[in-house]
Short mmCIF file of C-alpha atoms in Angstrom, two decimals:
data_model
loop_
_atom_site.label_atom_id
_atom_site.label_comp_id
_atom_site.label_asym_id
_atom_site.label_seq_id
_atom_site.Cartn_x
_atom_site.Cartn_y
_atom_site.Cartn_z
CA MET A 268 48.31 16.16 -27.67
CA THR A 269 48.37 19.64 -28.15
CA ALA A 270 46.32 21.73 -26.36
CA SER A 271 43.28 22.27 -28.76
CA SER A 272 42.72 17.91 -28.55
CA ARG A 273 42.80 17.72 -25.11
CA TRP A 274 40.10 20.64 -24.20
CA LEU A 275 38.39 18.21 -27.37
CA LEU A 276 38.46 15.52 -24.94
CA LYS A 277 37.27 17.02 -22.25
CA ALA A 278 34.52 18.53 -23.13
CA THR A 279 33.31 15.32 -25.40
CA LEU A 280 34.40 13.46 -21.84
CA LEU A 281 31.27 16.09 -19.90
CA THR A 282 29.01 16.22 -22.22
CA ALA A 283 28.89 11.94 -21.60
CA PHE A 284 28.78 11.97 -18.34
CA SER A 285 25.78 15.00 -18.56
CA LEU A 286 23.97 12.51 -20.54
CA GLY A 287 24.85 9.51 -18.55
CA ALA A 288 23.59 11.08 -15.14
CA VAL A 289 20.51 12.83 -17.19
CA ALA A 290 19.96 8.69 -18.35
CA VAL A 291 20.26 7.37 -14.68
CA GLN A 292 18.12 10.10 -13.63
CA ALA A 293 15.36 8.66 -15.95
CA GLN A 294 15.36 5.56 -14.65
CA GLU A 295 14.39 7.14 -10.96
CA LEU A 296 10.66 6.03 -10.36
CA THR A 297 8.94 7.17 -8.02
CA VAL A 298 5.70 4.86 -6.25
CA SER A 299 3.41 5.98 -3.43
CA ALA A 300 1.32 2.42 -2.12
CA ALA A 301 -1.05 1.31 0.46
CA ALA A 302 0.74 0.61 3.69
CA SER A 303 -0.03 -3.31 3.36
CA LEU A 304 2.08 -2.89 0.16
CA THR A 305 4.92 -2.70 2.44
CA ASN A 306 6.69 -6.06 2.89
CA ALA A 307 6.00 -7.27 -0.94
CA PHE A 308 5.98 -4.18 -2.96
CA GLN A 309 9.82 -4.35 -1.18
CA ALA A 310 9.78 -7.47 -2.64
CA VAL A 311 8.40 -6.61 -5.79
CA GLY A 312 10.92 -3.54 -6.16
CA GLN A 313 14.00 -5.98 -6.29
CA ALA A 314 12.98 -8.34 -8.93
CA PHE A 315 12.43 -5.51 -11.24
CA GLU A 316 15.82 -3.78 -10.02
CA LYS A 317 17.37 -6.90 -11.53
CA ALA A 318 15.02 -7.08 -14.48
CA HIS A 319 15.47 -3.46 -15.50
CA PRO A 320 19.60 -3.00 -14.37
CA GLY A 321 20.23 0.82 -14.02
CA THR A 322 16.47 1.65 -12.14
CA ARG A 323 15.98 2.60 -8.99
CA LEU A 324 13.08 2.88 -7.64
CA THR A 325 11.91 4.92 -4.79
CA PHE A 326 8.51 3.40 -2.04
CA ASN A 327 6.38 5.96 -0.24
CA PHE A 328 4.35 3.40 1.62
CA ALA A 329 0.72 5.61 4.01
CA ALA A 330 -2.60 4.75 3.68
CA SER A 331 -3.91 5.84 0.52
CA GLY A 332 -6.15 8.26 1.36
CA PRO A 333 -3.33 10.48 2.37
CA LEU A 334 -1.44 9.79 -0.39
CA LEU A 335 -3.76 10.48 -2.90
CA ALA A 336 -3.81 14.55 -1.04
CA GLN A 337 -0.35 14.25 -1.86
CA ILE A 338 -0.60 13.55 -5.15
CA GLN A 339 -2.69 16.44 -5.96
CA GLN A 340 0.13 18.83 -3.55
CA GLY A 341 2.09 18.43 -6.46
CA ALA A 342 4.11 15.34 -4.67
CA PRO A 343 6.64 13.83 -7.33
CA VAL A 344 5.25 10.51 -7.82
CA ASP A 345 5.20 8.22 -11.61
CA VAL A 346 2.61 5.45 -9.81
CA PHE A 347 -0.11 5.18 -7.46
CA ALA A 348 -1.53 1.51 -6.18
CA SER A 349 -4.43 2.10 -4.06
CA ALA A 350 -5.91 -0.18 -0.77
CA ASP A 351 -9.53 0.02 -2.33
CA GLN A 352 -11.56 1.08 -5.59
CA GLU A 353 -13.03 4.58 -3.61
CA THR A 354 -9.28 6.18 -3.37
CA MET A 355 -9.29 4.97 -6.88
CA ASP A 356 -12.00 6.92 -8.19
CA ARG A 357 -11.36 10.42 -6.24
CA ALA A 358 -7.83 9.97 -8.23
CA ALA A 359 -9.61 9.73 -11.08
CA LYS A 360 -12.08 12.09 -11.21
CA ALA A 361 -9.46 14.73 -9.90
CA ARG A 362 -7.68 13.72 -13.39
CA LEU A 363 -4.98 12.41 -12.20
CA LEU A 364 -4.26 9.22 -13.55
CA ALA A 365 -2.41 8.53 -16.96
CA GLU A 366 -6.03 7.50 -19.76
CA GLY A 367 -5.96 3.57 -19.76
CA THR A 368 -3.45 2.23 -17.44
CA ARG A 369 -5.44 1.95 -14.07
CA ALA A 370 -6.03 -2.28 -13.04
CA ASP A 371 -6.61 -3.94 -10.71
CA PHE A 372 -3.74 -6.43 -9.52
CA ALA A 373 -4.49 -7.99 -6.05
CA ARG A 374 -7.46 -8.96 -3.09
CA ASN A 375 -6.47 -8.90 0.32
CA THR A 376 -9.18 -9.98 3.02
CA LEU A 377 -10.81 -8.71 5.96
CA VAL A 378 -10.09 -10.64 9.63
CA LEU A 379 -9.77 -9.18 12.91
CA ILE A 380 -6.84 -9.66 14.92
CA VAL A 381 -6.66 -10.20 19.15
CA PRO A 382 -2.95 -9.25 20.11
CA ALA A 383 -1.29 -13.65 21.56
CA SER A 384 -1.67 -13.07 24.72
CA ALA A 385 -4.90 -11.95 24.87
CA SER A 386 -7.32 -14.39 27.07
CA HIS A 387 -10.82 -13.96 25.25
CA VAL A 388 -10.76 -14.55 21.50
CA PRO A 389 -14.02 -13.13 19.61
CA GLN A 390 -15.76 -16.50 17.71
CA GLN A 391 -17.80 -13.99 16.53
CA LEU A 392 -18.14 -9.89 15.59
CA ALA A 393 -21.42 -9.53 17.85
CA ASP A 394 -18.67 -11.10 20.97
CA LEU A 395 -17.14 -7.22 20.08
CA ASN A 396 -19.53 -5.78 21.97
CA GLY A 397 -19.25 -8.05 25.24
CA ALA A 398 -17.23 -5.51 28.30
CA ALA A 399 -14.10 -8.30 27.46
CA TYR A 400 -13.25 -5.73 24.70
CA LYS A 401 -12.80 -1.66 26.00
CA ARG A 402 -10.54 -0.84 22.74
CA ILE A 403 -10.91 -2.46 18.91
CA ALA A 404 -8.59 0.06 16.48
CA THR A 405 -9.58 -0.11 12.86
CA GLY A 406 -7.98 2.55 10.30
CA THR A 407 -9.72 6.22 9.94
CA PRO A 408 -12.24 5.93 7.78
CA SER A 409 -12.07 9.02 6.53
CA SER A 410 -8.48 8.99 4.94
CA VAL A 411 -8.08 4.40 5.78
CA PRO A 412 -10.12 2.24 3.19
CA VAL A 413 -9.14 -0.32 6.38
CA GLY A 414 -11.02 1.86 7.97
CA ARG A 415 -14.46 1.78 5.93
CA TYR A 416 -13.68 -1.97 4.85
CA THR A 417 -14.40 -2.19 8.97
CA MET A 418 -17.79 0.96 9.50
CA ALA A 419 -19.69 -0.96 6.60
CA SER A 420 -19.23 -4.82 7.74
CA VAL A 421 -20.00 -3.36 11.62
CA GLN A 422 -22.54 -1.75 10.14
CA ASP A 423 -23.90 -4.72 8.14
CA ALA A 424 -23.78 -6.38 11.79
CA GLY A 425 -26.01 -4.17 13.71
CA LEU A 426 -23.00 -3.38 15.69
CA ALA A 427 -22.34 0.57 14.65
CA SER A 428 -24.15 2.09 18.33
CA ALA A 429 -22.81 -0.91 20.34
CA LEU A 430 -18.97 -0.38 19.46
CA GLU A 431 -19.47 3.28 18.79
CA SER A 432 -17.14 4.44 21.96
CA LYS A 433 -15.01 1.69 21.79
CA TRP A 434 -13.13 2.49 18.62
CA VAL A 435 -9.05 3.53 18.41
CA TYR A 436 -8.81 5.58 14.78
CA GLY A 437 -4.58 4.06 13.42
CA GLU A 438 -3.52 6.96 10.60
CA SER A 439 -2.99 3.39 8.69
CA VAL A 440 -3.74 -0.47 8.58
CA ARG A 441 0.21 -1.28 9.95
CA GLN A 442 -0.29 1.64 13.14
CA VAL A 443 -3.83 -0.77 13.94
CA LEU A 444 -1.47 -3.66 13.80
CA ASN A 445 1.08 -2.52 15.77
CA TYR A 446 -1.74 -1.43 18.01
CA VAL A 447 -3.22 -4.70 18.31
CA ALA A 448 0.66 -6.49 18.27
CA ARG A 449 1.54 -4.48 21.40
CA ALA A 450 -1.46 -5.24 22.85
CA GLU A 451 -2.09 -1.87 23.31
CA VAL A 452 -5.80 -2.63 22.37
CA ASP A 453 -7.88 -5.69 23.40
CA ALA A 454 -8.82 -6.39 19.19
CA GLY A 455 -8.29 -4.71 15.89
CA PHE A 456 -8.95 -5.12 12.13
CA VAL A 457 -6.61 -5.40 10.02
CA TYR A 458 -5.98 -7.18 6.93
CA ARG A 459 -4.81 -10.60 6.44
CA THR A 460 -1.61 -10.37 4.81
CA ASP A 461 -0.68 -7.02 7.99
CA ALA A 462 -1.45 -10.34 10.59
CA LEU A 463 0.18 -12.57 9.14
CA ILE A 464 3.42 -10.52 9.88
CA GLU A 465 2.85 -9.76 13.35
CA LYS A 466 1.90 -14.18 13.47
CA ASP A 467 4.10 -14.34 16.75
CA LYS A 468 2.36 -11.65 18.42
CA THR A 469 -0.98 -11.18 17.16
CA ARG A 470 -3.80 -13.55 15.99
CA ILE A 471 -6.66 -14.48 14.09
CA ALA A 472 -9.93 -14.51 15.48
CA LEU A 473 -12.13 -14.59 12.12
CA THR A 474 -12.21 -13.82 9.00
CA VAL A 475 -14.55 -10.37 8.68
CA PRO A 476 -17.22 -10.24 5.09
CA THR A 477 -17.37 -7.50 3.40
CA ALA A 478 -19.90 -6.37 1.46
CA THR A 479 -17.47 -4.70 -1.22
CA PRO A 480 -13.99 -6.45 -2.16
CA VAL A 481 -10.90 -5.11 -1.01
CA SER A 482 -9.07 -4.49 -4.09
CA TYR A 483 -5.87 -2.95 -4.90
CA PRO A 484 -5.90 -1.18 -8.45
CA ILE A 485 -2.50 0.58 -9.62
CA ALA A 486 -1.95 3.33 -11.93
CA GLN A 487 0.57 5.94 -13.88
CA VAL A 488 0.08 9.21 -12.69
CA ALA A 489 -1.19 11.89 -15.05
CA ALA A 490 2.21 14.12 -13.85
CA SER A 491 3.96 11.60 -13.88
CA ARG A 492 8.14 12.29 -15.37
CA ASN A 493 9.37 8.86 -16.42
CA ALA A 494 5.88 7.21 -17.93
CA ALA A 495 7.21 4.44 -19.83
CA LEU A 496 9.07 3.16 -16.78
CA GLY A 497 5.61 3.84 -14.63
CA LYS A 498 3.90 1.49 -17.25
CA ASP A 499 6.55 -0.96 -16.61
CA PHE A 500 6.26 -1.64 -13.50
CA ILE A 501 2.42 -1.51 -13.74
CA ALA A 502 3.00 -4.68 -15.64
CA PHE A 503 5.71 -6.15 -14.45
CA VAL A 504 2.71 -6.05 -10.98
CA ARG A 505 0.68 -7.72 -13.29
CA SER A 506 3.10 -9.97 -14.82
CA ALA A 507 3.17 -13.74 -13.91
CA ALA A 508 6.44 -12.48 -11.66
CA GLY A 509 5.55 -10.04 -10.17
CA GLN A 510 1.93 -11.77 -9.02
CA GLN A 511 3.95 -14.53 -7.42
CA ILE A 512 5.84 -12.76 -5.22
CA LEU A 513 2.35 -11.02 -3.93
CA GLU A 514 0.80 -14.61 -3.38
CA GLY A 515 3.63 -14.98 -1.63
CA PHE A 516 2.79 -12.28 0.95
CA GLY A 517 -0.27 -13.46 1.05
CA PHE A 518 -2.23 -12.00 -1.34
CA SER A 519 -4.14 -13.36 -4.16
CA LYS A 520 -5.53 -12.78 -7.68
CA PRO A 521 -8.03 -9.95 -8.36
#
């Protein structure tokens, strides 16, 4: 092989390698999702990667409010999944979502839980006004959807003033779950799916009615660098396969 032939072969291989690297990069997808979706979306992600060889998903789990703030500040996110409609409405109003990609994909239920070792278990929300419940946890209402659902339900029950001094706020629903699991509070408001994760350390005392359904929307972020793959992921979440995985973690259909 002549020197020029070797040079041509080397150049061809380098070009192929570079194109391959670009292709791999194009198959990366970043998904920001509500903390309550952590376990379910990790399973959904594994199934999606298996169905799309060469694809790699990166998840960012936190409370919906902070996730939206990150997107507003320019974080490189392709898909956003919120635990409430209000947060997604704010994203839409700020024109952060790709038009026509928003869709509901799951529902959940608000529950009141207590530590598994608790000697007192409330039978109704009004019981939280008793002396046995000095510290009650929920998410920070301004940024954590579970906190907003909680406060609306407490307000409807006429308990807002009575419980005002008892609140311990968490930065996400998972932090609230941890407070209860470690018996650092006497009770806490989480989603049913979260309670099932720590069913050995917590107990569901009662299901809490909510005026607004606990509904999860998902959408492609307008600034996504991989729009096609983002749409594929959203479609997978809403597909029969994706819904089956979500139902396995306690979520119900939208």
